[in-house]
Amino acid sequence: MSYKVKLQSFEGPFDLLVYLIENAEMSIYDIQISEITSQYLDYIRSMQEMDVYVASEFMVLASALIEIKSKMILPRNVDPGAENVVEEDPRSELVARLLEYKKYKEAASVLQEREERCAHIYAKPQEDISAYLEKPDEYLQLDLHRFASAFHLFLQKKQKLDSVRRHYTRVERERARMEERITWIADKVRRNLGQQFRFREFIQDKKDRYDIVVTFMSVLEMAKSRIVQVQQSITYGEIEICAGENVNGKVNLQQPSGSQDGEAGRKQEELTDGQ
């Protein structure tokens, strides 16, 4: 089992060597072995002084750098008669290994970036759509004459509808508002203090269920503000209304602006749907 040694910000000896070369702004094809070797050895000595374990691979590369350095300072024997002979550079093997290391390091960085990006992508599982494939699209088999007749009928209906819209206007009856109904009930109760009213007295002339619901909601709001007192002796019995302790107060209707009917409108819709 092998262990990956990471010292400070460097992972392995080549990581440190690449850092030193790039920090010194050297070309990787023209490494100043003497300067780089000195910096590399200084770094290893500083780690040893801090009592940090130095992996053997760091020491192997250090010895390789020293070997290359020694070859660089040795005098070179050149044969005068060999004009086309090119002497091998002692650094060539190290350069090849460094280029290979940088290539894999860059590839690892790209893969790590893709992993981080894909970690935020969630795939949607495949769904069964066979229910939509069992019945293929149905096409109407119409000849040109029948199609033209159907289109002509459509145009006639559309013209009639446009004509009705131009000559007739739908008139809707103005619906009562809770504010108005509360004011009307409060005035009636204040004019007859001490008198007890029945709920049906307030809806005798009401025209539909909407008006009844608005009246009922108005009474509830007034009871909530203690303008009136409401009593019902038995279930489904007569609702009796009289002046409350805050009969001269005002009702604060907490409704959104622009809403005229509020809860009463919703109650009316429920009653209408139930018919």
mmCIF file of C-alpha atoms in Angstrom:
data_model
loop_
_atom_site.group_PDB
_atom_site.id
_atom_site.type_symbol
_atom_site.label_atom_id
_atom_site.label_comp_id
_atom_site.label_asym_id
_atom_site.label_seq_id
_atom_site.Cartn_x
_atom_site.Cartn_y
_atom_site.Cartn_z
ATOM 1 C CA MET A 1 0.000 0.000 0.000
ATOM 2 C CA SER A 2 1.498 3.375 -1.070
ATOM 3 C CA TYR A 3 0.968 6.688 0.668
ATOM 4 C CA LYS A 4 0.668 10.081 -0.964
ATOM 5 C CA VAL A 5 2.900 12.525 0.911
ATOM 6 C CA LYS A 6 1.860 16.172 0.915
ATOM 7 C CA LEU A 7 4.286 18.652 2.456
ATOM 8 C CA GLN A 8 2.809 22.083 2.952
ATOM 9 C CA SER A 9 1.473 23.004 -0.494
ATOM 10 C CA PHE A 10 3.521 20.509 -2.523
ATOM 11 C CA GLU A 11 2.477 17.007 -3.472
ATOM 12 C CA GLY A 12 5.609 15.052 -4.258
ATOM 13 C CA PRO A 13 9.063 16.171 -5.413
ATOM 14 C CA PHE A 14 8.089 17.167 -8.950
ATOM 15 C CA ASP A 15 5.424 19.493 -7.610
ATOM 16 C CA LEU A 16 8.099 21.305 -5.610
ATOM 17 C CA LEU A 17 10.488 21.362 -8.565
ATOM 18 C CA VAL A 18 7.866 22.790 -10.931
ATOM 19 C CA TYR A 19 7.053 25.451 -8.349
ATOM 20 C CA LEU A 20 10.687 26.481 -8.021
ATOM 21 C CA ILE A 21 11.129 26.669 -11.810
ATOM 22 C CA GLU A 22 7.978 28.733 -12.351
ATOM 23 C CA ASN A 23 8.718 30.970 -9.366
ATOM 24 C CA ALA A 24 12.198 31.709 -10.791
ATOM 25 C CA GLU A 25 10.575 32.429 -14.191
ATOM 26 C CA MET A 26 12.801 29.928 -15.955
ATOM 27 C CA SER A 27 12.046 28.098 -19.164
ATOM 28 C CA ILE A 28 11.419 24.438 -18.493
ATOM 29 C CA TYR A 29 13.537 23.666 -21.576
ATOM 30 C CA ASP A 30 16.505 25.678 -20.255
ATOM 31 C CA ILE A 31 16.680 25.002 -16.512
ATOM 32 C CA GLN A 32 19.491 26.605 -14.551
ATOM 33 C CA ILE A 33 20.387 23.434 -12.705
ATOM 34 C CA SER A 34 22.835 25.068 -10.282
ATOM 35 C CA GLU A 35 20.293 27.598 -8.964
ATOM 36 C CA ILE A 36 17.344 25.176 -8.883
ATOM 37 C CA THR A 37 19.368 22.471 -7.139
ATOM 38 C CA SER A 38 20.458 24.929 -4.435
ATOM 39 C CA GLN A 39 16.862 26.085 -3.838
ATOM 40 C CA TYR A 40 15.616 22.485 -3.770
ATOM 41 C CA LEU A 41 18.226 21.424 -1.201
ATOM 42 C CA ASP A 42 17.521 24.525 0.921
ATOM 43 C CA TYR A 43 13.855 23.595 1.030
ATOM 44 C CA ILE A 44 14.633 20.020 2.110
ATOM 45 C CA ARG A 45 17.026 21.258 4.819
ATOM 46 C CA SER A 46 14.369 23.669 6.133
ATOM 47 C CA MET A 47 11.905 20.774 6.408
ATOM 48 C CA GLN A 48 14.460 18.691 8.281
ATOM 49 C CA GLU A 49 15.123 21.571 10.679
ATOM 50 C CA MET A 50 11.386 21.765 11.394
ATOM 51 C CA ASP A 51 11.490 18.037 12.145
ATOM 52 C CA VAL A 52 9.219 17.268 9.186
ATOM 53 C CA TYR A 53 9.467 13.789 7.719
ATOM 54 C CA VAL A 54 10.991 13.976 4.238
ATOM 55 C CA ALA A 55 9.850 11.185 1.927
ATOM 56 C CA SER A 56 12.489 9.145 0.138
ATOM 57 C CA GLU A 57 11.203 10.320 -3.260
ATOM 58 C CA PHE A 58 12.280 13.878 -2.372
ATOM 59 C CA MET A 59 15.761 12.611 -1.587
ATOM 60 C CA VAL A 60 15.886 10.619 -4.845
ATOM 61 C CA LEU A 61 15.108 13.692 -6.905
ATOM 62 C CA ALA A 62 17.623 15.727 -4.897
ATOM 63 C CA SER A 63 20.343 13.207 -5.751
ATOM 64 C CA ALA A 64 19.271 13.289 -9.418
ATOM 65 C CA LEU A 65 19.572 17.087 -9.448
ATOM 66 C CA ILE A 66 23.034 16.890 -7.889
ATOM 67 C CA GLU A 67 24.067 14.329 -10.520
ATOM 68 C CA ILE A 68 22.820 16.557 -13.336
ATOM 69 C CA LYS A 69 24.563 19.552 -11.766
ATOM 70 C CA SER A 70 27.844 17.655 -11.597
ATOM 71 C CA LYS A 71 27.531 16.634 -15.258
ATOM 72 C CA MET A 72 26.857 20.265 -16.222
ATOM 73 C CA ILE A 73 30.085 21.512 -14.598
ATOM 74 C CA LEU A 74 32.319 18.734 -15.950
ATOM 75 C CA PRO A 75 34.416 19.626 -18.987
ATOM 76 C CA ARG A 76 33.067 18.231 -22.203
ATOM 77 C CA ASN A 77 35.306 16.245 -24.541
ATOM 78 C CA VAL A 78 34.534 17.226 -28.100
ATOM 79 C CA ASP A 79 36.071 15.285 -30.972
ATOM 80 C CA PRO A 80 37.343 17.837 -33.549
ATOM 81 C CA GLY A 81 36.688 15.413 -36.388
ATOM 82 C CA ALA A 82 33.034 14.802 -35.514
ATOM 83 C CA GLU A 83 31.294 17.864 -36.950
ATOM 84 C CA ASN A 84 27.692 16.575 -36.979
ATOM 85 C CA VAL A 85 27.707 14.980 -33.543
ATOM 86 C CA VAL A 86 25.234 16.609 -31.158
ATOM 87 C CA GLU A 87 26.113 16.193 -27.513
ATOM 88 C CA GLU A 88 23.253 15.037 -25.321
ATOM 89 C CA ASP A 89 22.032 17.559 -22.731
ATOM 90 C CA PRO A 90 22.096 16.049 -19.183
ATOM 91 C CA ARG A 91 18.862 17.913 -18.459
ATOM 92 C CA SER A 92 16.868 16.330 -21.294
ATOM 93 C CA GLU A 93 15.579 13.382 -19.248
ATOM 94 C CA LEU A 94 14.532 15.677 -16.379
ATOM 95 C CA VAL A 95 12.769 18.045 -18.809
ATOM 96 C CA ALA A 96 10.822 15.148 -20.333
ATOM 97 C CA ARG A 97 9.711 13.952 -16.897
ATOM 98 C CA LEU A 98 8.698 17.482 -15.873
ATOM 99 C CA LEU A 99 6.652 17.977 -19.059
ATOM 100 C CA GLU A 100 4.922 14.658 -18.499
ATOM 101 C CA TYR A 101 4.188 15.602 -14.873
ATOM 102 C CA LYS A 102 2.746 19.001 -15.870
ATOM 103 C CA LYS A 103 0.538 17.350 -18.497
ATOM 104 C CA TYR A 104 -1.024 14.968 -15.967
ATOM 105 C CA LYS A 105 -1.294 17.698 -13.343
ATOM 106 C CA GLU A 106 -3.240 19.942 -15.733
ATOM 107 C CA ALA A 107 -5.466 17.008 -16.711
ATOM 108 C CA ALA A 108 -6.139 16.301 -13.025
ATOM 109 C CA SER A 109 -7.055 19.963 -12.486
ATOM 110 C CA VAL A 110 -9.526 19.832 -15.400
ATOM 111 C CA LEU A 111 -11.100 16.639 -14.075
ATOM 112 C CA GLN A 112 -11.416 18.126 -10.575
ATOM 113 C CA GLU A 113 -13.140 21.212 -11.991
ATOM 114 C CA ARG A 114 -15.599 19.026 -13.922
ATOM 115 C CA GLU A 115 -16.261 16.948 -10.806
ATOM 116 C CA GLU A 116 -17.107 20.074 -8.800
ATOM 117 C CA ARG A 117 -19.363 21.364 -11.580
ATOM 118 C CA CYS A 118 -21.139 18.042 -12.067
ATOM 119 C CA ALA A 119 -21.686 17.716 -8.306
ATOM 120 C CA HIS A 120 -24.350 20.432 -8.659
ATOM 121 C CA ILE A 121 -26.125 18.731 -11.587
ATOM 122 C CA TYR A 122 -28.990 16.379 -10.836
ATOM 123 C CA ALA A 123 -30.305 13.993 -13.445
ATOM 124 C CA LYS A 124 -34.018 13.421 -13.819
ATOM 125 C CA PRO A 125 -34.909 9.701 -13.817
ATOM 126 C CA GLN A 126 -36.536 8.303 -16.909
ATOM 127 C CA GLU A 127 -40.316 8.182 -16.782
ATOM 128 C CA ASP A 128 -42.713 5.717 -18.313
ATOM 129 C CA ILE A 129 -44.469 7.466 -21.214
ATOM 130 C CA SER A 130 -45.981 4.356 -22.730
ATOM 131 C CA ALA A 131 -49.450 5.606 -21.736
ATOM 132 C CA TYR A 132 -49.020 8.465 -24.200
ATOM 133 C CA LEU A 133 -47.711 6.234 -26.965
ATOM 134 C CA GLU A 134 -50.474 3.631 -26.953
ATOM 135 C CA LYS A 135 -52.943 5.939 -28.722
ATOM 136 C CA PRO A 136 -51.393 7.599 -31.762
ATOM 137 C CA ASP A 137 -52.679 10.890 -33.093
ATOM 138 C CA GLU A 138 -55.986 10.671 -34.899
ATOM 139 C CA TYR A 139 -56.398 12.523 -38.162
ATOM 140 C CA LEU A 140 -59.725 13.676 -39.553
ATOM 141 C CA GLN A 141 -60.518 12.268 -42.932
ATOM 142 C CA LEU A 142 -62.188 15.227 -44.692
ATOM 143 C CA ASP A 143 -62.329 16.046 -48.318
ATOM 144 C CA LEU A 144 -61.747 19.594 -49.509
ATOM 145 C CA HIS A 145 -65.485 20.370 -49.910
ATOM 146 C CA ARG A 146 -66.377 19.310 -46.330
ATOM 147 C CA PHE A 147 -63.387 21.192 -44.939
ATOM 148 C CA ALA A 148 -64.408 24.378 -46.776
ATOM 149 C CA SER A 149 -68.001 24.022 -45.515
ATOM 150 C CA ALA A 150 -66.819 23.648 -41.892
ATOM 151 C CA PHE A 151 -64.556 26.690 -42.206
ATOM 152 C CA HIS A 152 -67.385 28.738 -43.742
ATOM 153 C CA LEU A 153 -69.664 27.768 -40.820
ATOM 154 C CA PHE A 154 -66.970 28.844 -38.379
ATOM 155 C CA LEU A 155 -66.722 32.256 -40.056
ATOM 156 C CA GLN A 156 -70.502 32.733 -39.893
ATOM 157 C CA LYS A 157 -70.591 31.970 -36.156
ATOM 158 C CA LYS A 158 -67.711 34.324 -35.533
ATOM 159 C CA GLN A 159 -69.413 37.139 -37.469
ATOM 160 C CA LYS A 160 -72.621 36.668 -35.470
ATOM 161 C CA LEU A 161 -70.712 36.744 -32.193
ATOM 162 C CA ASP A 162 -68.852 39.910 -33.195
ATOM 163 C CA SER A 163 -72.141 41.523 -34.198
ATOM 164 C CA VAL A 164 -73.729 40.708 -30.815
ATOM 165 C CA ARG A 165 -70.719 42.116 -28.976
ATOM 166 C CA ARG A 166 -70.893 45.353 -30.958
ATOM 167 C CA HIS A 167 -74.610 45.977 -30.347
ATOM 168 C CA TYR A 168 -75.159 44.604 -26.863
ATOM 169 C CA THR A 169 -73.498 45.243 -23.536
ATOM 170 C CA ARG A 170 -73.730 43.001 -20.494
ATOM 171 C CA VAL A 171 -75.002 44.968 -17.512
ATOM 172 C CA GLU A 172 -74.163 43.650 -14.082
ATOM 173 C CA ARG A 173 -76.077 44.710 -11.004
ATOM 174 C CA GLU A 174 -73.989 46.628 -8.519
ATOM 175 C CA ARG A 175 -73.269 44.461 -5.538
ATOM 176 C CA ALA A 176 -73.412 45.625 -1.963
ATOM 177 C CA ARG A 177 -70.256 46.282 -0.029
ATOM 178 C CA MET A 178 -69.623 45.329 3.578
ATOM 179 C CA GLU A 179 -68.719 48.916 4.487
ATOM 180 C CA GLU A 180 -72.106 50.163 3.299
ATOM 181 C CA ARG A 181 -74.006 47.331 5.001
ATOM 182 C CA ILE A 182 -72.165 47.892 8.309
ATOM 183 C CA THR A 183 -72.990 51.613 8.182
ATOM 184 C CA TRP A 184 -76.649 50.876 7.511
ATOM 185 C CA ILE A 185 -76.959 48.319 10.356
ATOM 186 C CA ALA A 186 -75.043 50.531 12.807
ATOM 187 C CA ASP A 187 -77.300 53.533 12.087
ATOM 188 C CA LYS A 188 -80.382 51.429 12.649
ATOM 189 C CA VAL A 189 -79.087 50.042 15.961
ATOM 190 C CA ARG A 190 -77.957 53.482 17.212
ATOM 191 C CA ARG A 191 -81.346 55.013 16.462
ATOM 192 C CA ASN A 192 -83.038 52.281 18.485
ATOM 193 C CA LEU A 193 -80.789 51.763 21.504
ATOM 194 C CA GLY A 194 -82.130 49.117 23.836
ATOM 195 C CA GLN A 195 -84.161 47.435 21.107
ATOM 196 C CA GLN A 196 -83.450 43.834 20.156
ATOM 197 C CA PHE A 197 -83.412 42.961 16.445
ATOM 198 C CA ARG A 198 -83.700 39.656 14.679
ATOM 199 C CA PHE A 199 -81.264 38.901 11.893
ATOM 200 C CA ARG A 200 -84.049 38.319 9.388
ATOM 201 C CA GLU A 201 -85.130 41.956 9.876
ATOM 202 C CA PHE A 202 -81.938 43.034 8.119
ATOM 203 C CA ILE A 203 -82.467 40.764 5.083
ATOM 204 C CA GLN A 204 -86.173 41.145 4.357
ATOM 205 C CA ASP A 205 -85.592 43.177 1.206
ATOM 206 C CA LYS A 206 -82.373 41.461 0.114
ATOM 207 C CA LYS A 207 -82.463 40.084 -3.404
ATOM 208 C CA ASP A 208 -80.149 37.076 -3.443
ATOM 209 C CA ARG A 209 -77.830 34.961 -1.359
ATOM 210 C CA TYR A 210 -74.946 37.317 -1.978
ATOM 211 C CA ASP A 211 -76.720 40.129 -0.102
ATOM 212 C CA ILE A 212 -77.589 37.739 2.721
ATOM 213 C CA VAL A 213 -73.962 36.622 3.056
ATOM 214 C CA VAL A 214 -72.725 40.233 3.020
ATOM 215 C CA THR A 215 -75.223 41.110 5.769
ATOM 216 C CA PHE A 216 -74.191 38.108 7.865
ATOM 217 C CA MET A 217 -70.471 38.885 7.512
ATOM 218 C CA SER A 218 -71.150 42.522 8.381
ATOM 219 C CA VAL A 219 -72.892 41.486 11.611
ATOM 220 C CA LEU A 220 -69.949 39.248 12.509
ATOM 221 C CA GLU A 221 -67.475 42.082 11.965
ATOM 222 C CA MET A 222 -69.599 44.402 14.094
ATOM 223 C CA ALA A 223 -69.779 41.778 16.844
ATOM 224 C CA LYS A 224 -66.001 41.406 16.665
ATOM 225 C CA SER A 225 -65.651 45.165 17.236
ATOM 226 C CA ARG A 226 -68.317 45.018 20.015
ATOM 227 C CA ILE A 227 -70.587 47.433 18.200
ATOM 228 C CA VAL A 228 -73.368 44.890 18.514
ATOM 229 C CA GLN A 229 -74.051 41.817 20.638
ATOM 230 C CA VAL A 230 -75.190 38.620 18.939
ATOM 231 C CA GLN A 231 -77.048 35.767 20.635
ATOM 232 C CA GLN A 232 -78.497 32.464 19.425
ATOM 233 C CA SER A 233 -80.337 30.400 22.012
ATOM 234 C CA ILE A 234 -80.431 27.112 20.104
ATOM 235 C CA THR A 235 -78.713 25.620 17.087
ATOM 236 C CA TYR A 236 -80.252 26.938 13.870
ATOM 237 C CA GLY A 237 -82.392 29.201 16.028
ATOM 238 C CA GLU A 238 -83.159 32.865 15.604
ATOM 239 C CA ILE A 239 -80.145 35.196 15.700
ATOM 240 C CA GLU A 240 -80.808 38.146 18.004
ATOM 241 C CA ILE A 241 -78.855 41.390 17.703
ATOM 242 C CA CYS A 242 -78.686 44.381 20.050
ATOM 243 C CA ALA A 243 -76.364 47.334 20.741
ATOM 244 C CA GLY A 244 -72.937 46.489 22.169
ATOM 245 C CA GLU A 245 -70.680 48.299 24.597
ATOM 246 C CA ASN A 246 -68.811 49.964 21.694
ATOM 247 C CA VAL A 247 -71.930 50.863 19.704
ATOM 248 C CA ASN A 248 -70.499 54.236 18.654
ATOM 249 C CA GLY A 249 -67.183 52.769 17.494
ATOM 250 C CA LYS A 250 -65.980 51.951 14.022
ATOM 251 C CA VAL A 251 -65.295 48.631 12.342
ATOM 252 C CA ASN A 252 -61.768 48.131 11.035
ATOM 253 C CA LEU A 253 -62.060 45.881 8.013
ATOM 254 C CA GLN A 254 -58.620 44.393 7.433
ATOM 255 C CA GLN A 255 -59.002 43.684 3.752
ATOM 256 C CA PRO A 256 -56.551 44.075 0.857
ATOM 257 C CA SER A 257 -56.943 47.316 -1.074
ATOM 258 C CA GLY A 258 -59.205 47.000 -4.099
ATOM 259 C CA SER A 259 -61.175 44.108 -2.604
ATOM 260 C CA GLN A 260 -64.780 45.127 -2.131
ATOM 261 C CA ASP A 261 -66.347 41.891 -1.031
ATOM 262 C CA GLY A 262 -63.545 40.032 0.775
ATOM 263 C CA GLU A 263 -64.715 36.980 2.647
ATOM 264 C CA ALA A 264 -68.326 37.660 1.734
ATOM 265 C CA GLY A 265 -67.484 37.186 -1.941
ATOM 266 C CA ARG A 266 -65.845 33.859 -1.251
ATOM 267 C CA LYS A 267 -68.799 32.708 0.847
ATOM 268 C CA GLN A 268 -71.171 33.682 -1.934
ATOM 269 C CA GLU A 269 -69.147 31.663 -4.449
ATOM 270 C CA GLU A 270 -69.353 28.631 -2.195
ATOM 271 C CA LEU A 271 -73.125 29.028 -1.828
ATOM 272 C CA THR A 272 -73.537 29.508 -5.555
ATOM 273 C CA ASP A 273 -71.501 26.403 -6.340
ATOM 274 C CA GLY A 274 -73.659 24.415 -3.914
ATOM 275 C CA GLN A 275 -76.887 25.244 -5.658
#
